Tab-separated table of C-alpha atoms and ligand atoms in Angstrom:
chain	number	residue	atom	x	y	z
A	1049	MET	CA	-6.179	-14.229	-24.021
A	1050	SER	CA	-6.807	-16.111	-21.609
A	1051	GLU	CA	-5.713	-15.100	-17.636
A	1052	LYS	CA	-2.850	-16.815	-17.181
A	1053	LYS	CA	-1.172	-15.126	-20.005
A	1054	GLN	CA	-1.933	-11.364	-19.333
A	1055	HIS	CA	0.223	-9.061	-18.507
A	1056	PRO	CA	-0.530	-6.178	-15.358
A	1057	ALA	CA	-1.034	-3.557	-17.145
A	1058	THR	CA	-4.269	-5.086	-19.168
A	1059	ILE	CA	-5.344	-6.748	-16.567
A	1060	ALA	CA	-5.533	-3.377	-15.222
A	1061	ALA	CA	-6.466	-1.436	-18.028
A	1062	ARG	CA	-9.706	-3.901	-18.894
A	1063	GLY	CA	-10.380	-4.155	-15.282
A	1064	ALA	CA	-10.558	-7.928	-15.218
A	1065	GLY	CA	-12.948	-7.715	-17.945
A	1066	ALA	CA	-16.189	-6.489	-16.084
A	1067	THR	CA	-18.504	-4.620	-18.604
A	1068	ASP	CA	-22.162	-3.732	-17.793
A	1069	THR	CA	-23.080	-7.189	-18.794
A	1070	SER	CA	-27.032	-5.826	-18.764
A	1071	THR	CA	-26.527	-3.290	-21.371
A	1072	ALA	CA	-23.159	-4.959	-22.861
A	1073	GLY	CA	-21.835	-1.557	-21.800
A	1074	ILE	CA	-18.001	-1.320	-21.764
A	1075	VAL	CA	-17.732	-0.037	-18.715
A	1076	PRO	CA	-19.668	-1.676	-15.749
A	1077	ALA	CA	-22.666	-0.022	-14.177
A	1078	ILE	CA	-22.405	0.744	-10.414
A	1079	SER	CA	-24.114	-1.718	-7.683
A	1080	PRO	CA	-25.469	0.731	-5.098
A	1081	SER	CA	-28.349	-1.932	-3.570
A	1082	THR	CA	-28.137	-2.730	-0.199
A	1083	THR	CA	-30.419	-5.694	-0.288
A	1084	PHE	CA	-31.352	-7.775	-3.009
A	1085	LEU	CA	-35.270	-9.541	-3.924
A	1086	ARG	CA	-35.878	-13.564	-3.480
A	1087	ASP	CA	-38.298	-14.974	-5.294
A	1088	THR	CA	-41.892	-16.386	-4.945
A	1089	ASP	CA	-40.185	-19.241	-2.771
A	1090	TYR	CA	-38.311	-17.137	-0.707
A	1091	ASP	CA	-34.761	-18.516	-2.398
A	1092	LEU	CA	-32.752	-15.592	-3.629
A	1093	ILE	CA	-32.996	-14.827	-7.160
A	1094	GLN	CA	-28.746	-14.247	-7.621
A	1095	PRO	CA	-27.983	-16.885	-3.835
A	1096	GLN	CA	-24.343	-14.191	-4.034
A	1097	ASN	CA	-25.938	-11.335	-3.209
A	1098	SER	CA	-28.096	-11.101	0.108
A	1099	TYR	CA	-27.536	-7.471	1.754
A	1100	GLY	CA	-25.060	-4.760	0.597
A	1101	ARG	CA	-22.615	-6.003	3.855
A	1102	ASP	CA	-21.477	-9.170	3.304
A	1103	HIS	CA	-20.584	-8.411	-0.464
A	1104	ASN	CA	-20.939	-6.358	-3.527
A	1105	GLU	CA	-20.831	-6.967	-7.114
A	1106	THR	CA	-18.952	-3.791	-8.035
A	1107	VAL	CA	-16.581	-4.777	-5.032
A	1108	ARG	CA	-16.288	-8.046	-6.224
A	1109	GLN	CA	-14.955	-6.272	-9.460
A	1110	VAL	CA	-12.478	-4.393	-8.052
A	1111	GLU	CA	-10.865	-7.333	-5.919
A	1112	GLU	CA	-10.731	-9.578	-9.038
A	1113	VAL	CA	-8.420	-6.802	-10.782
A	1114	ILE	CA	-6.247	-6.790	-7.128
A	1115	ARG	CA	-6.598	-10.662	-7.420
A	1116	ARG	CA	-4.494	-11.075	-10.357
A	1117	LEU	CA	-2.324	-8.508	-10.228
A	1118	GLU	CA	-1.327	-10.102	-7.546
A	1119	GLY	CA	-1.374	-13.658	-8.026
A	1120	ALA	CA	-3.402	-14.290	-4.803
A	1121	ALA	CA	-5.867	-16.757	-4.127
A	1122	ALA	CA	-8.476	-13.990	-2.736
A	1123	THR	CA	-8.782	-10.134	-2.367
A	1124	ARG	CA	-10.619	-8.219	-0.020
A	1125	ALA	CA	-11.584	-4.629	-0.659
A	1126	PHE	CA	-11.783	-2.243	2.586
A	1127	PRO	CA	-13.532	1.397	3.493
A	1128	SER	CA	-9.462	2.086	4.315
A	1129	GLY	CA	-6.278	1.425	3.895
A	1130	MET	CA	-6.529	1.420	8.003
A	1131	ALA	CA	-9.622	-0.980	7.939
A	1132	ALA	CA	-7.534	-3.568	6.236
A	1133	ALA	CA	-4.759	-3.819	8.249
A	1134	SER	CA	-6.602	-3.463	11.675
A	1135	ALA	CA	-8.900	-6.745	9.622
A	1136	LEU	CA	-5.461	-8.595	9.622
A	1137	MET	CA	-4.235	-7.846	13.084
A	1138	ARG	CA	-7.018	-8.339	14.703
A	1139	THR	CA	-6.915	-12.326	14.255
A	1140	VAL	CA	-3.869	-12.321	16.576
A	1141	ARG	CA	-5.312	-13.465	19.789
A	1142	SER	CA	-5.315	-12.048	23.456
A	1143	GLY	CA	-1.405	-13.093	24.502
A	1144	GLY	CA	-0.225	-13.344	21.202
A	1145	ARG	CA	2.558	-11.928	19.705
A	1146	ILE	CA	3.496	-9.647	16.796
A	1147	VAL	CA	6.437	-8.630	15.383
A	1148	LEU	CA	5.848	-5.002	14.046
A	1149	GLN	CA	8.974	-3.320	11.907
A	1150	SER	CA	9.831	-0.423	13.412
A	1151	GLY	CA	9.785	3.212	11.723
A	1152	ILE	CA	6.794	2.365	9.115
A	1153	TYR	CA	3.771	4.258	8.881
A	1154	HIS	CA	2.814	5.952	11.874
A	1155	GLY	CA	-0.597	4.864	11.382
A	1156	VAL	CA	-0.154	0.977	11.488
A	1157	THR	CA	2.043	1.759	14.353
A	1158	SER	CA	-0.448	3.312	16.617
A	1159	PHE	CA	-2.421	0.829	16.270
A	1160	ALA	CA	-1.269	-2.260	17.033
A	1161	ARG	CA	0.250	-0.652	20.001
A	1162	GLY	CA	-3.031	0.538	21.200
A	1163	TYR	CA	-4.350	-3.222	20.093
A	1164	ALA	CA	-1.341	-4.959	21.753
A	1165	ALA	CA	-1.432	-2.653	25.180
A	1166	ARG	CA	-5.531	-3.839	25.663
A	1167	ARG	CA	-5.372	-7.538	24.447
A	1168	GLY	CA	-2.231	-7.997	26.476
A	1169	ILE	CA	-0.704	-9.288	23.339
A	1170	THR	CA	3.548	-8.866	23.242
A	1171	LEU	CA	4.519	-6.277	20.379
A	1172	ASP	CA	8.366	-6.304	18.982
A	1173	GLU	CA	9.604	-3.410	16.903
A	1174	VAL	CA	12.068	-4.309	14.940
A	1175	ASP	CA	14.244	-2.518	12.152
A	1176	THR	CA	13.015	-6.296	9.694
A	1177	SER	CA	15.319	-4.729	6.793
A	1178	GLN	CA	18.335	-6.125	9.071
A	1179	ILE	CA	18.043	-9.635	8.972
A	1180	SER	CA	19.624	-10.138	11.998
A	1181	GLU	CA	17.448	-8.290	13.983
A	1182	LEU	CA	14.605	-10.253	12.621
A	1183	GLU	CA	16.275	-13.412	12.729
A	1184	TYR	CA	16.045	-12.610	16.825
A	1185	ALA	CA	12.912	-11.235	16.935
A	1186	CYS	CA	11.505	-14.949	15.493
A	1187	LYS	CA	13.624	-17.135	18.056
A	1188	SER	CA	10.081	-16.943	20.461
A	1189	THR	CA	6.998	-17.878	18.978
A	1190	ALA	CA	4.902	-15.214	17.035
A	1191	ASP	CA	1.571	-15.259	15.115
A	1192	LEU	CA	2.258	-12.132	12.817
A	1193	VAL	CA	5.088	-10.695	11.207
A	1194	TRP	CA	3.912	-7.045	9.501
A	1195	ILE	CA	6.712	-5.439	7.363
A	1196	GLU	CA	6.574	-2.800	4.736
A	1197	VAL	CA	8.580	-2.405	1.412
A	1198	PRO	CA	9.706	-0.425	0.776
A	1199	SER	CA	8.754	1.439	3.938
A	1200	ASN	CA	7.291	5.060	4.638
A	1201	PRO	CA	9.088	7.310	5.433
A	1202	TRP	CA	12.137	5.274	4.798
A	1203	LEU	CA	11.816	3.736	2.200
A	1204	LYS	CA	13.623	0.481	3.552
A	1205	THR	CA	13.653	-2.850	1.864
A	1206	THR	CA	12.974	-6.511	3.751
A	1207	ASP	CA	13.890	-9.260	1.689
A	1208	ILE	CA	10.462	-10.438	1.624
A	1209	ALA	CA	11.595	-14.321	1.322
A	1210	ILE	CA	13.839	-14.537	4.174
A	1211	ALA	CA	11.150	-13.041	6.176
A	1212	ALA	CA	8.545	-15.108	4.867
A	1213	LYS	CA	10.808	-18.280	6.324
A	1214	LEU	CA	11.953	-17.299	9.490
A	1215	ALA	CA	8.395	-15.607	10.120
A	1216	HIS	CA	6.904	-19.234	9.639
A	1217	ASP	CA	9.443	-20.783	11.403
A	1218	CYS	CA	8.541	-19.241	14.414
A	1219	GLY	CA	4.824	-20.085	13.090
A	1220	ALA	CA	3.551	-16.709	12.341
A	1221	VAL	CA	2.078	-15.397	9.128
A	1222	LEU	CA	3.530	-12.322	7.084
A	1223	CYS	CA	1.891	-9.713	6.066
A	1224	VAL	CA	3.644	-7.410	3.570
A	1225	ASP	CA	2.258	-3.973	2.877
A	1226	ALA	CA	3.417	-2.756	-0.305
A	1227	THR	CA	1.252	0.494	-0.654
A	1228	ALA	CA	4.334	2.259	-1.210
A	1229	ALA	CA	5.047	0.143	-4.637
A	1230	THR	CA	1.825	-1.088	-5.664
A	1231	PRO	CA	1.660	-4.675	-7.177
A	1232	ILE	CA	2.587	-4.003	-10.763
A	1233	LEU	CA	6.219	-3.472	-8.887
A	1234	LEU	CA	6.049	-5.973	-6.317
A	1235	ARG	CA	4.121	-8.949	-5.380
A	1236	PRO	CA	4.739	-9.864	-2.043
A	1237	LEU	CA	3.028	-13.290	-2.203
A	1238	ARG	CA	5.752	-14.525	-5.161
A	1239	PHE	CA	8.359	-14.156	-2.384
A	1240	GLY	CA	6.868	-16.373	0.402
A	1241	ALA	CA	4.403	-13.389	2.031
A	1242	ASP	CA	1.225	-14.725	3.463
A	1243	PHE	CA	-0.659	-11.771	2.948
A	1244	VAL	CA	-0.324	-8.300	1.263
A	1245	MET	CA	-1.430	-4.856	1.739
A	1246	HIS	CA	-2.259	-1.745	0.719
A	1247	SER	CA	-3.786	1.643	1.205
A	1248	ALA	CA	-5.935	1.882	-1.911
A	1249	THR	CA	-6.338	5.340	-1.180
A	1250	LYS	CA	-2.644	5.786	-2.801
A	1251	ALA	CA	-1.460	4.479	-5.938
A	1252	ILE	CA	-3.572	2.268	-7.014
A	1253	ASN	CA	-6.350	4.492	-7.004
A	1254	GLY	CA	-4.529	7.437	-7.361
A	1255	HIS	CA	-6.319	9.991	-8.181
A	1256	SER	CA	-6.707	11.500	-4.215
A	1257	ASP	CA	-10.539	10.850	-4.172
A	1258	VAL	CA	-10.951	7.541	-2.994
A	1259	LEU	CA	-10.354	6.405	0.309
A	1260	ALA	CA	-9.424	1.751	0.357
A	1261	GLY	CA	-7.516	-0.909	1.746
A	1262	LEU	CA	-7.015	-4.025	0.471
A	1263	LEU	CA	-5.899	-7.827	1.718
A	1264	SER	CA	-4.966	-10.574	-0.167
A	1265	CYS	CA	-3.960	-13.745	0.633
A	1266	ALA	CA	-1.543	-16.986	-0.882
A	1267	ASP	CA	-4.299	-19.982	0.809
A	1268	GLU	CA	-8.164	-18.991	0.828
A	1269	THR	CA	-8.066	-22.114	3.732
A	1270	HIS	CA	-5.720	-20.322	5.610
A	1271	THR	CA	-7.489	-19.575	9.042
A	1272	VAL	CA	-6.148	-16.128	9.437
A	1273	TRP	CA	-7.579	-15.417	5.833
A	1274	GLN	CA	-10.808	-17.283	7.194
A	1275	ALA	CA	-10.913	-14.727	10.335
A	1276	VAL	CA	-10.154	-11.590	7.793
A	1277	LEU	CA	-13.100	-12.930	5.781
A	1278	GLU	CA	-15.682	-13.137	9.739
A	1279	ASP	CA	-13.779	-9.834	10.651
A	1280	ARG	CA	-14.963	-7.967	7.245
A	1281	HIS	CA	-18.474	-9.554	7.184
A	1282	ARG	CA	-19.498	-9.228	10.775
A	1283	ALA	CA	-18.333	-5.752	11.685
A	1284	GLY	CA	-19.422	-4.605	8.519
A	1285	ALA	CA	-16.314	-3.108	7.274
A	1286	ILE	CA	-16.997	-2.743	3.408
A	1287	LEU	CA	-15.863	-0.456	0.496
A	1288	GLY	CA	-18.639	1.125	-0.740
A	1289	ALA	CA	-19.792	0.716	-4.221
A	1290	PHE	CA	-19.497	4.280	-5.288
A	1291	GLU	CA	-15.865	4.035	-4.041
A	1292	ALA	CA	-14.833	1.014	-5.678
A	1293	TRP	CA	-16.325	2.186	-8.960
A	1294	LEU	CA	-14.096	4.956	-8.900
A	1295	LEU	CA	-11.261	2.627	-7.829
A	1296	LEU	CA	-11.832	0.436	-10.599
A	1297	ARG	CA	-12.040	2.996	-12.657
A	1298	GLY	CA	-9.046	4.636	-11.425
A	1299	ALA	CA	-6.906	1.440	-11.370
A	1300	ARG	CA	-7.355	1.242	-15.009
A	1301	THR	CA	-4.083	3.233	-15.491
A	1302	LEU	CA	-2.380	2.444	-12.650
A	1303	ALA	CA	0.466	0.321	-14.861
A	1304	LEU	CA	1.336	3.408	-16.856
A	1305	ARG	CA	1.022	6.290	-13.971
A	1306	VAL	CA	3.676	3.871	-12.201
A	1307	GLU	CA	6.173	3.829	-14.925
A	1308	ARG	CA	6.090	7.498	-15.212
A	1309	MET	CA	5.681	8.058	-11.596
A	1310	SER	CA	8.345	5.707	-10.815
A	1311	ALA	CA	10.694	7.237	-14.090
A	1312	ASN	CA	9.950	11.089	-11.750
A	1313	ALA	CA	11.360	9.562	-9.353
A	1314	LEU	CA	14.357	7.972	-10.317
A	1315	GLU	CA	15.531	10.852	-11.906
A	1316	LEU	CA	14.102	13.644	-8.954
A	1317	ALA	CA	16.376	11.633	-6.809
A	1318	ARG	CA	19.315	11.084	-8.794
A	1319	ARG	CA	19.635	14.757	-9.404
A	1320	LEU	CA	19.046	15.963	-5.327
A	1321	ASP	CA	21.140	13.526	-4.806
A	1322	ALA	CA	23.579	15.503	-6.640
A	1323	HIS	CA	22.325	18.190	-4.670
A	1324	ASN	CA	24.540	20.601	-2.497
A	1325	GLY	CA	21.855	21.850	-0.726
A	1326	ILE	CA	20.688	18.056	-0.021
A	1327	GLU	CA	22.637	15.450	2.745
A	1328	GLN	CA	20.780	12.075	1.721
A	1329	VAL	CA	18.182	10.569	-0.288
A	1330	PHE	CA	16.460	7.592	0.405
A	1331	TYR	CA	15.329	6.070	-2.324
A	1332	PRO	CA	15.363	2.368	-3.514
A	1333	GLY	CA	16.289	3.196	-7.018
A	1334	LEU	CA	19.214	5.129	-6.022
A	1335	GLU	CA	22.550	2.616	-6.645
A	1336	SER	CA	24.202	3.867	-3.019
A	1337	HIS	CA	20.933	2.943	-1.349
A	1338	VAL	CA	21.395	0.234	1.045
A	1339	GLY	CA	18.537	-1.774	-0.031
A	1340	HIS	CA	19.205	-1.208	-3.790
A	1341	ASN	CA	20.059	-4.692	-4.634
A	1342	LEU	CA	17.579	-6.051	-2.556
A	1343	ALA	CA	15.052	-3.969	-4.152
A	1344	LYS	CA	16.612	-4.901	-7.922
A	1345	THR	CA	15.311	-8.320	-7.527
A	1346	GLN	CA	12.217	-8.266	-5.498
A	1347	MET	CA	10.790	-5.121	-7.281
A	1348	ARG	CA	10.245	-4.940	-11.209
A	1349	GLY	CA	9.374	-2.102	-13.830
A	1350	GLY	CA	10.997	0.368	-11.324
A	1351	PHE	CA	11.376	1.821	-7.892
A	1352	GLY	CA	8.109	3.796	-6.944
A	1353	TYR	CA	6.957	6.808	-6.278
A	1354	LEU	CA	8.166	7.559	-3.128
A	1355	MET	CA	10.962	9.180	-1.363
A	1356	SER	CA	12.514	11.006	1.827
A	1357	VAL	CA	15.756	13.510	1.755
A	1358	LEU	CA	17.271	15.510	4.337
A	1359	VAL	CA	17.685	18.796	3.590
A	1360	LYS	CA	20.952	20.568	4.783
A	1361	GLY	CA	20.249	23.148	7.399
A	1362	GLY	CA	17.965	21.195	9.840
A	1363	HIS	CA	14.431	22.558	10.740
A	1364	GLU	CA	13.909	26.047	9.334
A	1365	ALA	CA	15.736	24.711	5.835
A	1366	ALA	CA	13.548	22.080	4.926
A	1367	ALA	CA	10.560	23.756	6.353
A	1368	HIS	CA	12.315	26.647	4.033
A	1369	VAL	CA	11.970	24.516	0.956
A	1370	ALA	CA	8.784	22.908	1.978
A	1371	SER	CA	6.993	26.414	1.758
A	1372	ARG	CA	8.775	27.728	-1.309
A	1373	LEU	CA	7.311	24.956	-3.573
A	1374	GLU	CA	4.657	25.590	-5.805
A	1375	VAL	CA	4.597	22.754	-8.364
A	1376	PHE	CA	4.498	20.048	-5.076
A	1377	GLU	CA	1.664	20.717	-3.673
A	1378	ARG	CA	2.072	20.910	0.630
A	1379	ALA	CA	-0.622	17.601	1.709
A	1380	THR	CA	-0.141	14.697	3.379
A	1381	SER	CA	-1.007	10.928	1.646
A	1382	LEU	CA	0.916	9.592	-1.249
A	1383	GLY	CA	0.463	7.907	-4.859
A	1384	GLY	CA	-1.298	10.836	-6.235
A	1385	VAL	CA	-0.889	12.150	-9.917
A	1386	GLU	CA	-0.042	15.139	-8.257
A	1387	SER	CA	2.988	15.174	-6.727
A	1388	LEU	CA	3.457	15.491	-2.919
A	1389	ILE	CA	5.286	17.124	-0.271
A	1390	GLU	CA	5.099	16.688	3.907
A	1391	HIS	CA	7.521	17.887	5.898
A	1392	ARG	CA	7.372	14.655	8.526
A	1393	HIS	CA	8.293	16.053	11.545
A	1394	ILE	CA	5.908	19.426	11.779
A	1395	VAL	CA	2.650	16.417	10.896
A	1396	GLU	CA	4.740	14.373	13.936
A	1397	PRO	CA	6.386	16.336	15.837
A	1398	GLN	CA	6.408	12.959	18.711
A	1399	SER	CA	8.013	10.671	16.377
A	1400	ASP	CA	11.612	10.789	16.570
A	1401	LEU	CA	11.646	11.243	12.607
A	1402	PRO	CA	14.329	13.704	11.681
A	1403	GLU	CA	13.180	17.996	11.709
A	1404	ASN	CA	14.859	18.128	8.725
A	1405	LEU	CA	13.450	15.271	6.537
A	1406	LEU	CA	10.749	15.624	3.612
A	1407	ARG	CA	9.159	13.392	2.142
A	1408	LEU	CA	7.973	13.668	-1.551
A	1409	SER	CA	5.261	11.656	-3.411
A	1410	VAL	CA	5.880	12.280	-7.311
A	1411	GLY	CA	3.322	12.336	-9.509
A	1412	ILE	CA	2.730	12.261	-13.396
A	1413	GLU	CA	3.823	16.091	-14.102
A	1414	ASP	CA	6.358	16.870	-16.512
A	1415	ILE	CA	9.901	15.833	-14.557
A	1416	GLU	CA	11.197	19.602	-15.977
A	1417	ASP	CA	8.517	21.511	-13.678
A	1418	LEU	CA	9.434	18.873	-10.587
A	1419	TRP	CA	13.067	19.788	-10.610
A	1420	GLY	CA	12.241	22.960	-11.539
A	1421	ASP	CA	10.429	23.990	-8.849
A	1422	LEU	CA	12.260	21.683	-6.409
A	1423	ARG	CA	15.687	23.645	-7.915
A	1424	ASN	CA	13.850	26.514	-6.963
A	1425	ALA	CA	12.936	25.788	-3.438
A	1426	LEU	CA	16.604	24.751	-2.954
A	1427	GLU	CA	18.205	27.804	-3.802
B	96	PLP	N1	-0.160	1.647	4.863
B	96	PLP	C1	0.523	2.906	4.514
B	96	PLP	C2	1.873	2.312	3.966
B	96	PLP	C3	0.153	4.203	4.338
B	96	PLP	O1	1.283	5.128	3.980
B	96	PLP	C4	-1.004	4.872	4.613
B	96	PLP	C5	-1.556	5.950	4.599
B	96	PLP	O2	-0.738	6.976	4.529
B	96	PLP	C6	-1.482	3.066	5.200
B	96	PLP	C7	-1.446	2.223	5.385
B	96	PLP	C8	-3.291	3.909	6.054
B	96	PLP	O3	-4.396	3.700	4.926
B	96	PLP	P1	-5.885	4.457	4.763
B	96	PLP	O4	-5.038	6.022	4.996
B	96	PLP	O5	-6.365	4.079	3.064
B	96	PLP	O6	-6.307	3.998	5.622
C-alpha cells in the first residue's frame, strides 16, 4: 500500500514498514553500534552511519513512524520530552521573546523561566485559550509561541490555526506540545503549527517504561529546525537505541490504546460530572467544557486520556479520595495502559493549583472496574 493511503493505525501497527532487512524478520533488529566501519579507502561503508551520536538506525525507524503520523517533513527523537522541548527553546536568541501558554506542564514552564532569565529573554505567560490574550501578546515581536493542546492539567484548548497566524504575524514560530492528544487525535501541523512536540514517555510509548521526546517540523529548511538539528547533534541529546526499539514496539498499538483510553475517559468524565462529590470536571469531551466545540473541530476520534476534577470539600477530601483508590495507582505521569491519579497540589505545593484538584490519566482497563474504584473512593 502506498504511503499516502495508509491510515494512522496502519502506519503505527506496521512501524512505518520497518523490518529486519538482514534476516527478513518481521520485527527490526536493535542497532546498538556506536561506531561504524570504513573500507580500505577510509570511506564509510554506509555513508549515513558514522557515529552513534549523529544518528542511529533504530532511532530513524521510530522517527519515521512519528513523521508519517504527524504529516511532518522531519522528526527527531530525544532522550526525554524535556530534552525535546528544551532543544527547541534553546533556539531562541539572547534578548529574544517567548510567548508561553500559562498553566501548562510545570517542567516546561520552569525550563522556560530559567532559560529566559539566563539569556535576557522576555517571557510572557498568557492564557492562549483566550484568543484576545494571545492577540495582545502577539502585538509585539516574538521568536517563539509555545502552547499545549490540550493543556496539562487544565485541559484547555487553544485554537491552533489562529495561534499560528498570530505567531507568524509577529515573526514567531508556533510549537504545540500535543502530548495529551497524541498524533492519533491531533495533528497540529495541519493547522499551521511549525513544530509539534511530544513527551513520548506518555501515550506514544504507553507502557511507562521508556523516557523519550519527539520534535517534528513542517519545513525541514526552516532555520529554527536547522538549529534544533545542530543542537541535538552538538549536545548529543539523541534517544538510545534500546529505548527507540521499545518505543517503536509500544507505538504499534498506539491507535488501539488511544481509542480505548479516550472512550474510558469520556465515560468516566460523564459519570464524574454527574456525581455529587465532584465540584467540576475538566475534560474537552464534555459538552459543557468551554473548549468542547473547538476540540471537536481540531481533534478526531476522541478527546484523549487526561482529565482533572475538583473534589468537593477541599484538600482533605481530595487526598482522601486519592488514598482510597485501589485500581487507579497513585503516581505521577500519564498516558500509560494503567490508570494513574495525582493530587497535584501535594506534588507541586508551590504552584497556584487548587488543593482539591486531582488529575487522572485514564488507561485501558475495564470501564466498570475504573468507575467502581472512583465511586467507592468518593463515597
Ligand atoms: N509535556 C507534557 C505535557 C508533559 O506532561 C510532560 C511530562 O509530564 C513533558 C512535556 C515532559 O516530558 P518528559 O517527562 O518525557 O521529559
